[in-house]
PDB file of C-alpha atoms in Angstrom:
ATOM      1  CA  UNK A   1     -19.514   7.851 -22.347  1.00 47.00           C
ATOM      2  CA  UNK A   2     -15.881   7.201 -21.383  1.00 54.00           C
ATOM      3  CA  UNK A   3     -14.805   5.960 -17.986  1.00 58.00           C
ATOM      4  CA  UNK A   4     -13.410   8.304 -15.488  1.00 58.00           C
ATOM      5  CA  UNK A   5      -9.645   7.937 -14.646  1.00 64.00           C
ATOM      6  CA  UNK A   6      -9.285   5.562 -11.605  1.00 64.00           C
ATOM      7  CA  UNK A   7      -6.639   7.753 -10.113  1.00 62.00           C
ATOM      8  CA  UNK A   8      -8.938  10.624  -9.964  1.00 67.00           C
ATOM      9  CA  UNK A   9     -11.465   8.478  -8.043  1.00 69.00           C
ATOM     10  CA  UNK A  10      -8.721   7.621  -5.507  1.00 72.00           C
ATOM     11  CA  UNK A  11      -7.874  11.295  -4.891  1.00 75.00           C
ATOM     12  CA  UNK A  12     -10.953  11.921  -3.004  1.00 76.00           C
ATOM     13  CA  UNK A  13     -10.787   8.757  -0.788  1.00 82.00           C
ATOM     14  CA  UNK A  14      -8.255   8.637   2.067  1.00 86.00           C
ATOM     15  CA  UNK A  15      -6.708   5.824   3.960  1.00 88.00           C
ATOM     16  CA  UNK A  16      -8.887   6.357   7.078  1.00 89.00           C
ATOM     17  CA  UNK A  17     -11.932   6.256   4.822  1.00 88.00           C
ATOM     18  CA  UNK A  18     -11.108   2.999   3.507  1.00 89.00           C
ATOM     19  CA  UNK A  19     -10.380   1.619   6.905  1.00 89.00           C
ATOM     20  CA  UNK A  20     -13.727   2.795   8.098  1.00 90.00           C
ATOM     21  CA  UNK A  21     -15.530   1.278   5.261  1.00 89.00           C
ATOM     22  CA  UNK A  22     -13.883  -2.124   5.728  1.00 87.00           C
ATOM     23  CA  UNK A  23     -12.152  -2.232   2.424  1.00 89.00           C
ATOM     24  CA  UNK A  24      -8.831  -3.761   1.343  1.00 90.00           C
ATOM     25  CA  UNK A  25      -6.038  -2.091  -0.695  1.00 91.00           C
ATOM     26  CA  UNK A  26      -4.834  -4.261  -3.655  1.00 92.00           C
ATOM     27  CA  UNK A  27      -1.522  -3.297  -4.950  1.00 92.00           C
ATOM     28  CA  UNK A  28      -0.307  -4.793  -8.173  1.00 92.00           C
ATOM     29  CA  UNK A  29       3.025  -4.513  -9.982  1.00 92.00           C
ATOM     30  CA  UNK A  30       2.268  -4.389 -13.680  1.00 91.00           C
ATOM     31  CA  UNK A  31       5.832  -5.238 -14.534  1.00 92.00           C
ATOM     32  CA  UNK A  32       6.064  -8.633 -12.872  1.00 91.00           C
ATOM     33  CA  UNK A  33       2.246  -9.253 -12.210  1.00 91.00           C
ATOM     34  CA  UNK A  34       2.495  -9.753  -8.396  1.00 91.00           C
ATOM     35  CA  UNK A  35      -0.462  -8.696  -6.267  1.00 92.00           C
ATOM     36  CA  UNK A  36      -0.600  -8.078  -2.519  1.00 92.00           C
ATOM     37  CA  UNK A  37      -3.605  -7.004  -0.449  1.00 92.00           C
ATOM     38  CA  UNK A  38      -3.296  -4.857   2.719  1.00 92.00           C
ATOM     39  CA  UNK A  39      -5.718  -3.804   5.389  1.00 91.00           C
ATOM     40  CA  UNK A  40      -5.773   0.049   5.638  1.00 91.00           C
ATOM     41  CA  UNK A  41      -5.701   0.115   9.426  1.00 92.00           C
ATOM     42  CA  UNK A  42      -2.291  -1.770   9.226  1.00 91.00           C
ATOM     43  CA  UNK A  43      -0.998   0.904   6.922  1.00 90.00           C
ATOM     44  CA  UNK A  44      -2.236   3.653   9.214  1.00 91.00           C
ATOM     45  CA  UNK A  45       0.148   2.251  11.875  1.00 91.00           C
ATOM     46  CA  UNK A  46       3.149   3.187   9.458  1.00 89.00           C
ATOM     47  CA  UNK A  47       1.929   6.585   7.982  1.00 86.00           C
ATOM     48  CA  UNK A  48      -0.692   9.278   8.441  1.00 87.00           C
ATOM     49  CA  UNK A  49      -4.048   9.221   6.570  1.00 84.00           C
ATOM     50  CA  UNK A  50      -3.334  10.345   3.013  1.00 86.00           C
ATOM     51  CA  UNK A  51      -5.231  10.167  -0.102  1.00 84.00           C
ATOM     52  CA  UNK A  52      -5.063   6.872  -1.919  1.00 84.00           C
ATOM     53  CA  UNK A  53      -3.516   8.278  -5.063  1.00 80.00           C
ATOM     54  CA  UNK A  54      -0.573   9.525  -3.048  1.00 81.00           C
ATOM     55  CA  UNK A  55      -0.416   6.064  -1.197  1.00 81.00           C
ATOM     56  CA  UNK A  56       0.087   4.255  -4.485  1.00 76.00           C
ATOM     57  CA  UNK A  57       3.362   6.098  -5.163  1.00 78.00           C
ATOM     58  CA  UNK A  58       4.765   4.836  -1.773  1.00 84.00           C
ATOM     59  CA  UNK A  59       4.760   1.228  -2.799  1.00 88.00           C
ATOM     60  CA  UNK A  60       7.502  -0.554  -4.619  1.00 88.00           C
ATOM     61  CA  UNK A  61       7.764  -4.143  -5.819  1.00 88.00           C
ATOM     62  CA  UNK A  62       9.949  -6.383  -3.675  1.00 87.00           C
ATOM     63  CA  UNK A  63      10.473  -8.776  -6.540  1.00 89.00           C
ATOM     64  CA  UNK A  64      11.584  -6.463  -9.415  1.00 90.00           C
ATOM     65  CA  UNK A  65      12.286  -3.405  -7.073  1.00 87.00           C
ATOM     66  CA  UNK A  66      10.404  -0.940  -9.350  1.00 86.00           C
ATOM     67  CA  UNK A  67       7.780   1.596  -8.224  1.00 85.00           C
ATOM     68  CA  UNK A  68       6.800   3.168 -11.454  1.00 88.00           C
ATOM     69  CA  UNK A  69       4.486   0.148 -12.368  1.00 89.00           C
ATOM     70  CA  UNK A  70       2.577  -0.133  -9.053  1.00 89.00           C
ATOM     71  CA  UNK A  71      -1.180   0.223  -9.367  1.00 89.00           C
ATOM     72  CA  UNK A  72      -3.458   0.571  -6.295  1.00 89.00           C
ATOM     73  CA  UNK A  73      -7.170  -0.419  -6.247  1.00 89.00           C
ATOM     74  CA  UNK A  74      -9.687  -0.402  -3.512  1.00 89.00           C
ATOM     75  CA  UNK A  75     -11.473  -3.747  -3.046  1.00 86.00           C
ATOM     76  CA  UNK A  76     -14.702  -4.348  -1.133  1.00 85.00           C
ATOM     77  CA  UNK A  77     -14.868  -7.653   0.621  1.00 81.00           C
ATOM     78  CA  UNK A  78     -17.635 -10.093  -0.043  1.00 78.00           C
ATOM     79  CA  UNK A  79     -18.735 -12.792   2.236  1.00 77.00           C
ATOM     80  CA  UNK A  80     -17.658 -15.562  -0.068  1.00 72.00           C
ATOM     81  CA  UNK A  81     -14.060 -14.274   0.024  1.00 73.00           C
ATOM     82  CA  UNK A  82     -13.521 -14.607   3.744  1.00 76.00           C
ATOM     83  CA  UNK A  83     -11.061 -17.513   4.523  1.00 77.00           C
ATOM     84  CA  UNK A  84      -9.927 -17.635   0.755  1.00 79.00           C
ATOM     85  CA  UNK A  85      -8.338 -14.151   0.113  1.00 85.00           C
ATOM     86  CA  UNK A  86      -4.611 -13.792   0.921  1.00 88.00           C
ATOM     87  CA  UNK A  87      -3.831 -10.670   2.756  1.00 90.00           C
ATOM     88  CA  UNK A  88      -0.705  -9.166   4.098  1.00 90.00           C
ATOM     89  CA  UNK A  89      -0.720  -8.365   7.805  1.00 91.00           C
ATOM     90  CA  UNK A  90       1.531  -6.118   9.833  1.00 91.00           C
ATOM     91  CA  UNK A  91       3.283  -8.154  12.443  1.00 92.00           C
ATOM     92  CA  UNK A  92       5.670  -5.887  14.010  1.00 90.00           C
ATOM     93  CA  UNK A  93       7.775  -2.666  13.166  1.00 88.00           C
ATOM     94  CA  UNK A  94      11.520  -2.762  13.848  1.00 89.00           C
ATOM     95  CA  UNK A  95      13.860   0.229  13.978  1.00 88.00           C
ATOM     96  CA  UNK A  96      17.259   0.066  12.591  1.00 89.00           C
ATOM     97  CA  UNK A  97      20.021   1.699  14.771  1.00 89.00           C
ATOM     98  CA  UNK A  98      22.721   3.141  12.740  1.00 89.00           C
ATOM     99  CA  UNK A  99      25.597   5.182  14.428  1.00 88.00           C
ATOM    100  CA  UNK A 100      26.518   8.440  12.875  1.00 87.00           C
ATOM    101  CA  UNK A 101      29.951   9.707  13.554  1.00 85.00           C
ATOM    102  CA  UNK A 102      31.350  13.218  13.452  1.00 88.00           C
ATOM    103  CA  UNK A 103      35.122  14.142  13.643  1.00 87.00           C
ATOM    104  CA  UNK A 104      35.856  16.953  16.183  1.00 86.00           C
ATOM    105  CA  UNK A 105      38.715  18.700  17.668  1.00 88.00           C
ATOM    106  CA  UNK A 106      39.598  18.107  21.318  1.00 80.00           C
TER     107      UNK A 106
END
């Protein structure tokens, strides 16, 4: 029997569901083979809880600046991985102030 499409499995699982289950999100660029792991509760600080198939389209690679090769997987943590697995953490969010000017008549 053929395997089910992994993107269809992600459609029924949201970002808050992954945070409640204690899972990690593993995002891999298939073009340059770079992988990063994120905690879902860190991503919930930046966006609302959406399904994980939509979340995969929001990432882009920082090395090759492509978004069409990004693949998202849900990873369950095991006890032997604590202390060895590299995970990206959200430190702070900064806001960029950009002035917008408009010409008017006095």
